[in-house]
Amino acid sequence: MIATMTRMRSLMVLALAALLLTCMAALLPQAAYAQEDAALNGEDVVHIHLHDSDNVVHPSHIRLELYEVASGSWYEGELHLLSDFPESATHHNVDDVAAHSPETAADLEVWVKRDHPVEPLAVVESDANGDVVFDHLEDGVYLVCQQNKDGDSNGKHYDVEVMPFLIEEPMMNEEGELLFDYDCDPKIEVHVLGEDSMDVSVEKHWIDSNNQAGLRPNSIQVALLCNGEAYDMVTLDASMNWCYTWSGLASDQEWSVQEVNVPKGYTAKVTRENNTFILTNTVQPDEEQNPPDEGDGKPGKKGGNNTPSQKSGKGSSGWAGHLPQTGDGLELGMLVAAAGVSFCVLALATVARSKRRAKRSE
């Protein structure tokens, strides 16, 4: 009896051990893929911290732009360049992008801002701690570059330059672990601006009858130039009243602005009033936008028929519609000639029939 109870206890212990192992085996994959599940639920987050090399200056008001360069996962062999970043034009393939080199990032920044303007996926401004967060990212590689250079920290104004860089979601650390939520500290340079700084403003004016032709774009890009070289870029739209001000610029430099791409159908003009630049876009005349085809027959236009139109014959005199038109005399002569020929043929046929009847009667 005792032996039987001992065997039963042993069986129960084995059964419990097997159950425990089964539960552990079921939980291990869940733990391994917990981060991936979080990613699928839109929890992919990259925290970017802007600070100088001494970790003293944490500039706020720096806007960072996010561009998706490639989609998919390089670790799974499914990373593909997006159509806006063709290898034939950017001269960078998937491996270059996945390597996250500063040189590749710098080339791609020139591509999206000058050679082939691309709308950023997102634009986020740094907070009081110099932090920027990009979340709900899908798997892929992203380019991050700055939109403006004027920032504040510790009550001082700074000229901030953020070197363009590439981030990936997910990111693999040195231990080979995939991270879906991680921190990033890009390289930046900061220069404090003295009291002799100045502000430069830009205003966009439209002369287009309140967009009657429907040609006005939703937004435009304006570049700030320092001594003729590109310094910063801003996007203007109606929500900003088509104006913007750069603050804390060095007063010993020459500043100007330039519209990046003049909208189709408009002419552009730049004027200056003190430190405010006014960009005026004037819609082109309709004749310049849609020139008529040569010889379209429309009165009074180039290539048209300017001769007076003929009367229809419904006028009060009652005879205008019977005026001979060009070529009417020739047509009348041909008609008379045809009638004469027909008469001669009919006469000859009648004479011949009469002769045949006379012979029969003989």
XYZ file of C-alpha atoms in Angstrom:
362
model
C 0.000 0.000 0.000
C 2.776 2.380 0.937
C 4.668 1.500 -2.261
C 1.576 2.252 -4.310
C 1.156 5.672 -2.692
C 4.840 6.462 -3.259
C 4.516 5.642 -6.972
C 1.429 7.847 -7.203
C 3.284 10.757 -5.605
C 6.146 10.296 -8.043
C 3.760 10.314 -10.977
C 2.102 13.489 -9.691
C 5.500 15.230 -9.339
C 6.446 14.223 -12.864
C 3.104 15.422 -14.175
C 3.520 18.795 -12.445
C 7.076 19.121 -13.777
C 5.883 18.357 -17.306
C 3.103 20.918 -16.948
C 5.574 23.540 -15.711
C 7.934 22.885 -18.620
C 5.041 23.143 -21.057
C 4.014 26.522 -19.637
C 7.594 27.796 -19.797
C 7.911 26.667 -23.407
C 4.719 28.501 -24.245
C 5.839 31.688 -22.496
C 9.334 31.874 -23.987
C 8.214 32.709 -27.564
C 5.821 35.302 -26.183
C 8.658 36.988 -24.303
C 10.928 36.782 -27.334
C 8.375 38.460 -29.583
C 6.949 40.913 -27.066
C 8.878 43.800 -28.617
C 7.814 42.772 -32.096
C 4.172 42.656 -30.983
C 4.601 46.150 -29.572
C 5.956 47.252 -32.924
C 2.963 45.838 -34.730
C 0.751 47.806 -32.365
C 2.399 51.059 -33.472
C 4.738 51.471 -30.470
C 7.968 51.892 -32.488
C 9.610 54.983 -30.985
C 12.921 56.782 -31.495
C 13.939 59.371 -28.879
C 16.387 61.953 -30.231
C 18.366 64.056 -27.768
C 19.986 67.268 -29.007
C 22.912 68.482 -26.897
C 26.435 69.772 -27.316
C 29.530 67.666 -26.675
C 29.649 68.846 -23.053
C 25.962 67.996 -22.535
C 25.303 71.561 -21.368
C 23.363 73.111 -24.233
C 20.042 71.420 -25.044
C 18.547 73.621 -27.780
C 14.787 73.981 -28.070
C 12.759 75.108 -31.104
C 14.882 73.064 -33.527
C 12.596 71.403 -36.075
C 13.702 68.004 -37.352
C 12.326 66.506 -40.567
C 11.783 62.773 -41.026
C 11.952 61.111 -44.460
C 11.324 57.424 -45.102
C 14.113 56.209 -47.393
C 13.537 52.450 -47.395
C 10.810 50.121 -46.154
C 11.035 46.644 -44.701
C 13.689 45.008 -42.561
C 17.349 44.705 -43.561
C 17.817 41.959 -40.970
C 15.212 39.836 -42.731
C 16.556 40.636 -46.197
C 13.428 42.571 -47.157
C 14.666 46.182 -47.195
C 13.686 48.105 -50.347
C 14.389 51.687 -51.415
C 11.305 53.844 -51.915
C 10.569 55.351 -55.316
C 11.642 58.834 -54.158
C 15.175 57.521 -53.552
C 16.194 55.632 -56.713
C 19.692 54.201 -56.626
C 20.329 55.433 -60.175
C 19.865 59.045 -59.052
C 21.095 59.092 -55.438
C 24.014 56.710 -56.152
C 23.305 54.884 -52.901
C 21.935 51.357 -52.693
C 20.148 49.485 -49.907
C 23.412 48.417 -48.256
C 24.629 52.033 -48.116
C 21.390 53.105 -46.488
C 21.436 50.218 -43.999
C 25.016 51.118 -42.980
C 23.796 54.522 -41.683
C 26.987 56.304 -42.759
C 27.160 60.111 -42.308
C 28.251 60.480 -45.932
C 25.137 58.720 -47.198
C 22.940 60.848 -44.930
C 24.579 64.056 -46.179
C 24.060 63.069 -49.826
C 20.423 62.151 -49.202
C 19.800 65.493 -47.486
C 20.992 67.301 -50.623
C 18.729 65.024 -52.655
C 15.522 65.731 -50.701
C 16.127 69.458 -50.247
C 17.689 70.516 -53.533
C 17.893 67.915 -56.285
C 14.527 66.220 -55.804
C 12.345 68.033 -53.217
C 10.413 65.506 -51.139
C 7.725 66.213 -48.544
C 8.869 65.022 -45.091
C 6.928 62.270 -43.402
C 6.886 64.300 -40.183
C 8.319 67.502 -38.699
C 8.809 67.693 -34.931
C 10.231 70.601 -32.901
C 12.594 69.996 -29.998
C 11.204 70.693 -26.530
C 12.781 72.628 -23.661
C 15.135 69.697 -23.010
C 16.267 69.476 -26.614
C 14.333 66.243 -27.154
C 12.480 65.120 -30.296
C 10.338 61.990 -30.472
C 9.311 60.148 -33.621
C 6.779 57.411 -32.902
C 4.464 54.953 -34.668
C 7.225 54.152 -37.153
C 6.973 51.220 -39.512
C 9.938 48.973 -40.258
C 12.429 50.765 -42.466
C 15.273 53.266 -42.671
C 14.645 56.990 -42.157
C 16.609 60.160 -42.875
C 16.565 62.879 -40.209
C 17.706 66.416 -40.982
C 17.034 69.832 -39.522
C 14.705 72.471 -40.901
C 15.954 75.536 -38.988
C 19.109 76.522 -37.104
C 18.000 79.033 -34.464
C 17.521 77.511 -30.995
C 17.411 78.502 -27.331
C 18.929 76.985 -24.237
C 19.507 78.275 -20.698
C 18.207 81.718 -21.614
C 20.656 82.126 -24.509
C 20.176 82.049 -28.232
C 22.234 79.633 -30.326
C 23.045 78.872 -33.910
C 22.573 75.091 -34.053
C 23.701 72.730 -36.785
C 22.459 69.140 -36.651
C 24.354 66.792 -38.928
C 21.940 64.688 -41.019
C 21.703 61.088 -39.869
C 19.911 57.828 -40.592
C 17.854 55.799 -38.131
C 16.329 52.365 -38.521
C 13.283 50.685 -37.064
C 13.935 48.288 -35.491
C 17.569 48.949 -34.552
C 19.988 46.150 -33.672
C 22.351 46.817 -30.764
C 25.853 45.461 -30.273
C 24.478 42.359 -28.537
C 22.394 41.499 -31.590
C 19.087 42.445 -29.948
C 16.392 44.206 -31.939
C 15.263 47.445 -30.313
C 11.912 48.956 -31.183
C 12.143 51.787 -28.640
C 15.566 53.386 -28.314
C 17.506 56.642 -27.853
C 19.643 58.504 -30.364
C 22.205 61.280 -29.790
C 23.168 62.834 -33.136
C 26.202 65.015 -33.647
C 25.444 68.727 -33.410
C 27.411 71.974 -33.313
C 26.261 75.031 -31.357
C 27.469 78.632 -31.415
C 26.147 81.201 -29.003
C 24.846 84.370 -30.623
C 25.826 87.709 -29.095
C 23.726 90.761 -28.392
C 24.513 92.153 -31.845
C 22.156 89.638 -33.453
C 19.293 90.561 -35.760
C 15.963 89.218 -36.998
C 15.088 88.595 -40.642
C 11.479 88.173 -41.771
C 9.875 86.976 -44.972
C 6.352 87.636 -46.227
C 4.609 86.022 -49.177
C 2.189 88.164 -51.193
C -0.090 86.717 -53.868
C -1.451 88.770 -56.758
C -3.868 86.296 -58.311
C -7.393 87.669 -57.690
C -7.726 85.569 -54.547
C -6.614 82.417 -56.380
C -9.343 82.734 -59.002
C -7.451 80.512 -61.439
C -6.867 77.847 -58.762
C -3.103 77.812 -59.341
C -1.922 78.792 -55.846
C -0.101 75.904 -54.097
C -0.883 74.833 -50.551
C 2.640 75.733 -49.419
C 5.990 77.009 -50.653
C 9.575 76.621 -49.473
C 11.786 79.621 -48.788
C 15.545 79.413 -48.290
C 17.451 81.774 -46.025
C 20.847 82.619 -47.499
C 23.908 83.748 -45.553
C 26.386 85.502 -47.816
C 24.735 83.785 -50.757
C 24.966 80.270 -49.272
C 21.988 78.217 -48.097
C 21.644 78.566 -44.329
C 18.110 77.492 -43.479
C 14.805 76.557 -45.094
C 11.220 77.066 -44.006
C 7.838 76.034 -45.392
C 5.201 78.771 -45.606
C 1.463 78.186 -45.835
C -1.832 79.868 -45.034
C -1.803 78.646 -41.418
C 1.307 80.810 -40.886
C -0.221 83.746 -42.775
C 2.500 83.134 -45.357
C 5.181 84.727 -43.170
C 8.091 83.718 -40.925
C 10.823 85.367 -38.835
C 14.343 84.113 -38.175
C 15.672 85.399 -34.856
C 19.179 85.823 -33.450
C 21.043 85.990 -36.745
C 24.548 87.433 -36.802
C 24.296 91.086 -37.772
C 27.732 91.142 -39.415
C 26.578 88.726 -42.136
C 24.672 89.414 -45.356
C 21.218 87.797 -45.262
C 18.752 87.256 -48.084
C 15.892 84.928 -48.993
C 14.954 82.987 -52.083
C 11.875 81.022 -53.094
C 13.005 77.459 -53.795
C 10.569 76.676 -56.613
C 8.359 79.357 -58.160
C 4.852 77.873 -58.660
C 3.821 77.178 -62.228
C 1.790 79.982 -63.740
C 3.356 82.711 -61.575
C 6.175 85.229 -61.883
C 8.267 86.033 -58.801
C 9.663 89.271 -57.431
C 11.693 89.923 -54.261
C 11.716 93.308 -52.525
C 13.190 94.372 -49.190
C 11.959 96.719 -46.506
C 14.597 97.016 -43.760
C 15.024 93.418 -42.550
C 11.809 92.110 -44.088
C 11.860 90.416 -47.475
C 8.638 90.395 -49.475
C 8.160 87.628 -52.031
C 5.451 88.587 -54.498
C 4.031 86.016 -56.866
C 1.885 87.387 -59.670
C -0.275 85.086 -61.755
C 0.556 85.213 -65.467
C -2.045 86.452 -67.974
C -4.351 83.825 -69.417
C -2.856 84.340 -72.883
C 0.559 83.349 -71.535
C -0.721 80.318 -69.647
C -2.919 78.954 -72.466
C -1.843 80.511 -75.784
C -4.383 79.866 -78.598
C -3.436 77.567 -81.445
C -2.290 79.223 -84.648
C -5.167 79.610 -87.067
C -7.922 78.678 -84.662
C -10.323 80.975 -86.496
C -11.318 83.002 -83.446
C -11.843 86.679 -84.315
C -9.395 89.212 -82.937
C -6.737 86.713 -81.750
C -3.417 85.800 -83.193
C -3.888 83.455 -86.116
C -7.648 84.092 -86.220
C -9.834 85.095 -89.147
C -10.465 88.857 -88.871
C -12.638 89.200 -92.008
C -16.237 90.361 -91.442
C -18.788 87.553 -91.269
C -21.314 87.151 -94.120
C -24.928 88.061 -93.564
C -27.361 85.207 -93.246
C -30.069 86.569 -95.536
C -32.393 87.322 -92.618
C -31.677 91.032 -92.612
C -34.319 93.751 -93.159
C -33.393 94.355 -96.821
C -34.203 90.763 -97.808
C -31.484 90.578 -100.450
C -28.269 90.133 -98.512
C -28.576 86.346 -98.560
C -28.671 86.336 -102.391
C -25.302 88.011 -102.826
C -23.038 85.880 -105.033
C -20.328 84.178 -103.034
C -16.754 83.457 -104.120
C -16.842 80.677 -106.799
C -20.616 80.962 -107.507
C -20.050 82.117 -111.201
C -17.914 79.083 -111.984
C -20.436 76.693 -110.479
C -23.282 78.324 -112.495
C -21.324 78.018 -115.794
C -20.579 74.349 -115.139
C -24.265 73.743 -114.462
C -25.325 75.420 -117.761
C -22.698 73.450 -119.729
C -23.877 70.158 -118.225
C -27.493 71.002 -119.093
C -26.495 71.784 -122.711
C -24.684 68.489 -123.116
C -27.655 66.626 -121.728
C -29.991 68.422 -124.157
C -27.784 67.530 -127.170
C -27.657 63.850 -126.183
C -31.427 63.763 -125.768
C -31.963 65.410 -129.182
C -29.653 62.956 -130.950
C -31.408 60.036 -129.281
C -34.799 61.353 -130.457
C -33.605 61.731 -134.088
C -32.167 58.221 -134.099
C -35.410 56.745 -132.739
C -37.409 58.562 -135.451
C -35.194 57.125 -138.200
C -35.624 53.573 -136.886
C -39.407 53.943 -136.856
C -39.368 55.270 -140.440
C -37.399 52.232 -141.681
C -39.790 49.836 -139.976
C -42.785 51.465 -141.631
C -41.262 51.010 -145.084
